JSON list of C-alpha atoms in Angstrom, two decimals:
[
{"chain": "A", "resi": 59, "resn": "UNK", "atom": "CA", "xyz": [105.85, 93.99, 13.51]},
{"chain": "A", "resi": 60, "resn": "UNK", "atom": "CA", "xyz": [105.99, 90.96, 16.19]},
{"chain": "A", "resi": 61, "resn": "UNK", "atom": "CA", "xyz": [109.14, 93.21, 18.36]},
{"chain": "A", "resi": 62, "resn": "UNK", "atom": "CA", "xyz": [107.60, 96.27, 18.14]},
{"chain": "A", "resi": 63, "resn": "UNK", "atom": "CA", "xyz": [103.74, 95.17, 19.47]},
{"chain": "A", "resi": 64, "resn": "UNK", "atom": "CA", "xyz": [105.64, 94.14, 21.83]},
{"chain": "A", "resi": 65, "resn": "UNK", "atom": "CA", "xyz": [107.97, 97.56, 22.79]},
{"chain": "A", "resi": 66, "resn": "UNK", "atom": "CA", "xyz": [103.95, 99.40, 22.47]},
{"chain": "A", "resi": 67, "resn": "UNK", "atom": "CA", "xyz": [102.34, 97.01, 24.57]},
{"chain": "A", "resi": 68, "resn": "UNK", "atom": "CA", "xyz": [105.58, 97.57, 27.49]},
{"chain": "A", "resi": 69, "resn": "UNK", "atom": "CA", "xyz": [104.22, 101.02, 26.45]},
{"chain": "A", "resi": 70, "resn": "UNK", "atom": "CA", "xyz": [100.76, 100.82, 27.10]},
{"chain": "A", "resi": 71, "resn": "UNK", "atom": "CA", "xyz": [99.67, 102.43, 23.34]},
{"chain": "A", "resi": 72, "resn": "UNK", "atom": "CA", "xyz": [98.90, 101.20, 19.72]},
{"chain": "A", "resi": 73, "resn": "UNK", "atom": "CA", "xyz": [100.19, 100.80, 16.95]},
{"chain": "A", "resi": 74, "resn": "UNK", "atom": "CA", "xyz": [98.32, 104.05, 15.23]},
{"chain": "A", "resi": 75, "resn": "UNK", "atom": "CA", "xyz": [99.04, 106.13, 18.60]},
{"chain": "A", "resi": 76, "resn": "UNK", "atom": "CA", "xyz": [102.84, 105.12, 18.56]},
{"chain": "A", "resi": 77, "resn": "UNK", "atom": "CA", "xyz": [102.78, 106.92, 14.35]},
{"chain": "A", "resi": 78, "resn": "UNK", "atom": "CA", "xyz": [101.09, 110.48, 15.95]},
{"chain": "A", "resi": 79, "resn": "UNK", "atom": "CA", "xyz": [103.64, 110.52, 18.58]},
{"chain": "A", "resi": 80, "resn": "UNK", "atom": "CA", "xyz": [106.01, 109.78, 16.74]},
{"chain": "A", "resi": 81, "resn": "UNK", "atom": "CA", "xyz": [104.56, 112.26, 13.94]},
{"chain": "A", "resi": 82, "resn": "UNK", "atom": "CA", "xyz": [104.69, 114.82, 16.37]},
{"chain": "A", "resi": 83, "resn": "UNK", "atom": "CA", "xyz": [107.63, 114.65, 17.99]},
{"chain": "A", "resi": 84, "resn": "UNK", "atom": "CA", "xyz": [109.95, 114.97, 15.58]},
{"chain": "A", "resi": 85, "resn": "UNK", "atom": "CA", "xyz": [107.88, 117.75, 13.31]},
{"chain": "A", "resi": 86, "resn": "UNK", "atom": "CA", "xyz": [105.70, 119.42, 16.13]},
{"chain": "A", "resi": 87, "resn": "UNK", "atom": "CA", "xyz": [102.33, 120.68, 15.31]},
{"chain": "A", "resi": 88, "resn": "UNK", "atom": "CA", "xyz": [100.10, 120.09, 12.31]},
{"chain": "A", "resi": 89, "resn": "UNK", "atom": "CA", "xyz": [96.34, 120.35, 11.57]},
{"chain": "A", "resi": 90, "resn": "UNK", "atom": "CA", "xyz": [94.24, 117.23, 11.14]},
{"chain": "A", "resi": 91, "resn": "UNK", "atom": "CA", "xyz": [95.25, 116.29, 8.23]},
{"chain": "A", "resi": 92, "resn": "UNK", "atom": "CA", "xyz": [98.72, 117.05, 7.96]},
{"chain": "A", "resi": 93, "resn": "UNK", "atom": "CA", "xyz": [98.74, 114.88, 10.98]},
{"chain": "A", "resi": 94, "resn": "UNK", "atom": "CA", "xyz": [96.32, 112.99, 9.10]},
{"chain": "A", "resi": 95, "resn": "UNK", "atom": "CA", "xyz": [98.51, 111.43, 5.76]},
{"chain": "A", "resi": 96, "resn": "UNK", "atom": "CA", "xyz": [102.15, 111.52, 7.84]},
{"chain": "A", "resi": 97, "resn": "UNK", "atom": "CA", "xyz": [100.64, 109.11, 9.88]},
{"chain": "A", "resi": 98, "resn": "UNK", "atom": "CA", "xyz": [99.23, 107.09, 7.65]},
{"chain": "A", "resi": 99, "resn": "UNK", "atom": "CA", "xyz": [95.84, 106.70, 9.13]},
{"chain": "A", "resi": 100, "resn": "UNK", "atom": "CA", "xyz": [91.74, 108.06, 7.92]},
{"chain": "A", "resi": 101, "resn": "UNK", "atom": "CA", "xyz": [90.70, 111.55, 9.11]},
{"chain": "A", "resi": 102, "resn": "UNK", "atom": "CA", "xyz": [88.14, 109.24, 10.80]},
{"chain": "A", "resi": 103, "resn": "UNK", "atom": "CA", "xyz": [89.92, 106.57, 12.61]},
{"chain": "A", "resi": 104, "resn": "UNK", "atom": "CA", "xyz": [92.95, 109.46, 13.76]},
{"chain": "A", "resi": 105, "resn": "UNK", "atom": "CA", "xyz": [89.78, 111.45, 14.95]},
{"chain": "A", "resi": 106, "resn": "UNK", "atom": "CA", "xyz": [89.12, 108.72, 17.34]},
{"chain": "A", "resi": 107, "resn": "UNK", "atom": "CA", "xyz": [92.90, 108.21, 18.10]},
{"chain": "A", "resi": 108, "resn": "UNK", "atom": "CA", "xyz": [93.65, 111.49, 18.78]},
{"chain": "A", "resi": 109, "resn": "UNK", "atom": "CA", "xyz": [89.94, 111.86, 20.90]},
{"chain": "A", "resi": 110, "resn": "UNK", "atom": "CA", "xyz": [92.00, 108.96, 23.36]},
{"chain": "A", "resi": 111, "resn": "UNK", "atom": "CA", "xyz": [95.01, 110.45, 23.21]},
{"chain": "A", "resi": 112, "resn": "UNK", "atom": "CA", "xyz": [93.83, 113.66, 24.29]},
{"chain": "A", "resi": 113, "resn": "UNK", "atom": "CA", "xyz": [91.43, 112.09, 27.55]},
{"chain": "A", "resi": 114, "resn": "UNK", "atom": "CA", "xyz": [95.21, 109.85, 28.56]},
{"chain": "A", "resi": 115, "resn": "UNK", "atom": "CA", "xyz": [96.99, 112.62, 28.31]},
{"chain": "A", "resi": 116, "resn": "UNK", "atom": "CA", "xyz": [99.62, 112.06, 25.28]},
{"chain": "A", "resi": 117, "resn": "UNK", "atom": "CA", "xyz": [97.91, 114.87, 23.22]},
{"chain": "A", "resi": 118, "resn": "UNK", "atom": "CA", "xyz": [96.78, 118.20, 23.13]},
{"chain": "A", "resi": 119, "resn": "UNK", "atom": "CA", "xyz": [94.49, 120.02, 20.75]},
{"chain": "A", "resi": 120, "resn": "UNK", "atom": "CA", "xyz": [93.61, 123.61, 19.84]},
{"chain": "A", "resi": 121, "resn": "UNK", "atom": "CA", "xyz": [91.22, 125.32, 17.55]},
{"chain": "A", "resi": 122, "resn": "UNK", "atom": "CA", "xyz": [93.12, 127.43, 14.24]},
{"chain": "A", "resi": 123, "resn": "UNK", "atom": "CA", "xyz": [91.66, 131.24, 14.91]},
{"chain": "A", "resi": 124, "resn": "UNK", "atom": "CA", "xyz": [91.34, 131.50, 11.86]},
{"chain": "A", "resi": 125, "resn": "UNK", "atom": "CA", "xyz": [89.99, 128.73, 10.10]},
{"chain": "A", "resi": 126, "resn": "UNK", "atom": "CA", "xyz": [86.84, 127.07, 13.22]},
{"chain": "A", "resi": 127, "resn": "UNK", "atom": "CA", "xyz": [86.25, 123.96, 11.17]},
{"chain": "A", "resi": 128, "resn": "UNK", "atom": "CA", "xyz": [90.71, 122.92, 11.57]},
{"chain": "A", "resi": 129, "resn": "UNK", "atom": "CA", "xyz": [92.25, 121.58, 14.13]},
{"chain": "A", "resi": 130, "resn": "UNK", "atom": "CA", "xyz": [95.92, 121.59, 14.76]},
{"chain": "A", "resi": 131, "resn": "UNK", "atom": "CA", "xyz": [97.32, 119.00, 17.62]},
{"chain": "A", "resi": 132, "resn": "UNK", "atom": "CA", "xyz": [100.19, 118.34, 19.57]},
{"chain": "A", "resi": 133, "resn": "UNK", "atom": "CA", "xyz": [102.35, 116.24, 21.40]},
{"chain": "A", "resi": 134, "resn": "UNK", "atom": "CA", "xyz": [102.59, 116.93, 25.76]},
{"chain": "A", "resi": 135, "resn": "UNK", "atom": "CA", "xyz": [105.77, 116.07, 28.14]},
{"chain": "A", "resi": 136, "resn": "UNK", "atom": "CA", "xyz": [103.59, 112.93, 28.76]},
{"chain": "A", "resi": 137, "resn": "UNK", "atom": "CA", "xyz": [103.20, 112.09, 24.85]},
{"chain": "A", "resi": 138, "resn": "UNK", "atom": "CA", "xyz": [106.52, 113.05, 24.95]},
{"chain": "A", "resi": 139, "resn": "UNK", "atom": "CA", "xyz": [107.93, 110.72, 27.20]},
{"chain": "A", "resi": 140, "resn": "UNK", "atom": "CA", "xyz": [105.98, 107.44, 25.65]},
{"chain": "A", "resi": 141, "resn": "UNK", "atom": "CA", "xyz": [108.56, 108.38, 23.00]},
{"chain": "A", "resi": 142, "resn": "UNK", "atom": "CA", "xyz": [112.25, 108.91, 24.80]},
{"chain": "A", "resi": 143, "resn": "UNK", "atom": "CA", "xyz": [111.25, 106.30, 27.23]},
{"chain": "A", "resi": 144, "resn": "UNK", "atom": "CA", "xyz": [111.07, 103.61, 24.24]},
{"chain": "A", "resi": 145, "resn": "UNK", "atom": "CA", "xyz": [112.93, 105.22, 21.34]},
{"chain": "A", "resi": 146, "resn": "UNK", "atom": "CA", "xyz": [116.39, 103.19, 22.14]},
{"chain": "A", "resi": 147, "resn": "UNK", "atom": "CA", "xyz": [114.88, 100.13, 21.76]},
{"chain": "A", "resi": 148, "resn": "UNK", "atom": "CA", "xyz": [112.78, 101.15, 18.39]},
{"chain": "A", "resi": 149, "resn": "UNK", "atom": "CA", "xyz": [115.88, 102.42, 17.09]},
{"chain": "A", "resi": 150, "resn": "UNK", "atom": "CA", "xyz": [117.22, 98.91, 18.17]},
{"chain": "A", "resi": 151, "resn": "UNK", "atom": "CA", "xyz": [114.86, 96.85, 16.47]},
{"chain": "A", "resi": 152, "resn": "UNK", "atom": "CA", "xyz": [115.27, 99.20, 13.11]},
{"chain": "A", "resi": 153, "resn": "UNK", "atom": "CA", "xyz": [118.74, 98.19, 13.40]},
{"chain": "A", "resi": 154, "resn": "UNK", "atom": "CA", "xyz": [117.78, 94.31, 13.46]},
{"chain": "A", "resi": 155, "resn": "UNK", "atom": "CA", "xyz": [116.43, 94.47, 10.36]},
{"chain": "A", "resi": 156, "resn": "UNK", "atom": "CA", "xyz": [118.68, 96.05, 9.05]},
{"chain": "A", "resi": 157, "resn": "UNK", "atom": "CA", "xyz": [121.05, 93.91, 10.04]},
{"chain": "A", "resi": 158, "resn": "UNK", "atom": "CA", "xyz": [118.99, 91.17, 8.61]},
{"chain": "A", "resi": 159, "resn": "UNK", "atom": "CA", "xyz": [117.74, 92.53, 4.76]},
{"chain": "A", "resi": 160, "resn": "UNK", "atom": "CA", "xyz": [121.75, 93.50, 4.97]},
{"chain": "A", "resi": 161, "resn": "UNK", "atom": "CA", "xyz": [122.12, 97.35, 4.25]},
{"chain": "A", "resi": 162, "resn": "UNK", "atom": "CA", "xyz": [120.60, 97.85, 0.29]},
{"chain": "A", "resi": 163, "resn": "UNK", "atom": "CA", "xyz": [117.68, 95.61, 0.98]},
{"chain": "A", "resi": 164, "resn": "UNK", "atom": "CA", "xyz": [117.28, 97.38, 3.68]},
{"chain": "A", "resi": 165, "resn": "UNK", "atom": "CA", "xyz": [117.33, 100.99, 2.10]},
{"chain": "A", "resi": 166, "resn": "UNK", "atom": "CA", "xyz": [115.07, 99.79, -1.53]},
{"chain": "A", "resi": 167, "resn": "UNK", "atom": "CA", "xyz": [112.70, 99.14, 1.35]},
{"chain": "A", "resi": 168, "resn": "UNK", "atom": "CA", "xyz": [113.13, 102.30, 3.13]},
{"chain": "A", "resi": 169, "resn": "UNK", "atom": "CA", "xyz": [112.57, 103.81, -0.19]},
{"chain": "A", "resi": 170, "resn": "UNK", "atom": "CA", "xyz": [110.33, 102.15, -1.71]},
{"chain": "A", "resi": 171, "resn": "UNK", "atom": "CA", "xyz": [107.37, 102.95, 1.52]},
{"chain": "A", "resi": 172, "resn": "UNK", "atom": "CA", "xyz": [109.06, 106.86, 1.21]},
{"chain": "A", "resi": 173, "resn": "UNK", "atom": "CA", "xyz": [107.99, 106.52, -2.24]},
{"chain": "A", "resi": 174, "resn": "UNK", "atom": "CA", "xyz": [104.31, 105.05, -1.19]},
{"chain": "A", "resi": 175, "resn": "UNK", "atom": "CA", "xyz": [104.40, 107.75, 1.42]},
{"chain": "A", "resi": 176, "resn": "UNK", "atom": "CA", "xyz": [104.45, 110.65, -0.58]},
{"chain": "A", "resi": 177, "resn": "UNK", "atom": "CA", "xyz": [102.26, 109.27, -3.22]},
{"chain": "A", "resi": 178, "resn": "UNK", "atom": "CA", "xyz": [99.74, 109.28, -0.54]},
{"chain": "A", "resi": 179, "resn": "UNK", "atom": "CA", "xyz": [100.41, 112.46, 0.94]},
{"chain": "A", "resi": 180, "resn": "UNK", "atom": "CA", "xyz": [98.17, 114.91, -1.14]},
{"chain": "A", "resi": 181, "resn": "UNK", "atom": "CA", "xyz": [95.19, 112.02, -1.67]},
{"chain": "A", "resi": 182, "resn": "UNK", "atom": "CA", "xyz": [92.13, 113.01, -0.22]},
{"chain": "A", "resi": 183, "resn": "UNK", "atom": "CA", "xyz": [89.74, 110.51, 1.33]},
{"chain": "A", "resi": 184, "resn": "UNK", "atom": "CA", "xyz": [85.92, 110.30, 1.62]},
{"chain": "A", "resi": 185, "resn": "UNK", "atom": "CA", "xyz": [84.66, 109.06, 4.55]}
]
C-alpha cells in the first residue's frame, strides 16, 4: 500500500475517500448502502466520509424522492478531477504489482479479492 498511500497523500485524500471516488466514477450515482458495500466500508464510516467529501466538494448527496431515509451519492466534477489526475499513476502501481507477482499469481489474488467482495456484498452491518 505504500505507493498508493504516497499517491493519495499528494492527492490530499484518504484511502477510503479514493475507494468512494473510484466506485462512484466507475459505477455512477448510487445509494449509500450499495456504496458502502462496493467501497468495502461500514455504513457509519461511510456516513462520516461522505460528509467530509461533500464539504470538500468531491461528492453530492440527495435524498430519495420515494424514501426520505435513503440517500444517493454522486461524484462531482472536482471528485472526478482527482480520479482523472491520478488514474494513470494508480494504473502504473497496479501494473507494478502485476509485474512483481506475475500474471498467474496476480490473477489469483484478484480472483480471491473479488470472491471476498462478492461474499460481503449482501452482508448487512449492525451499527
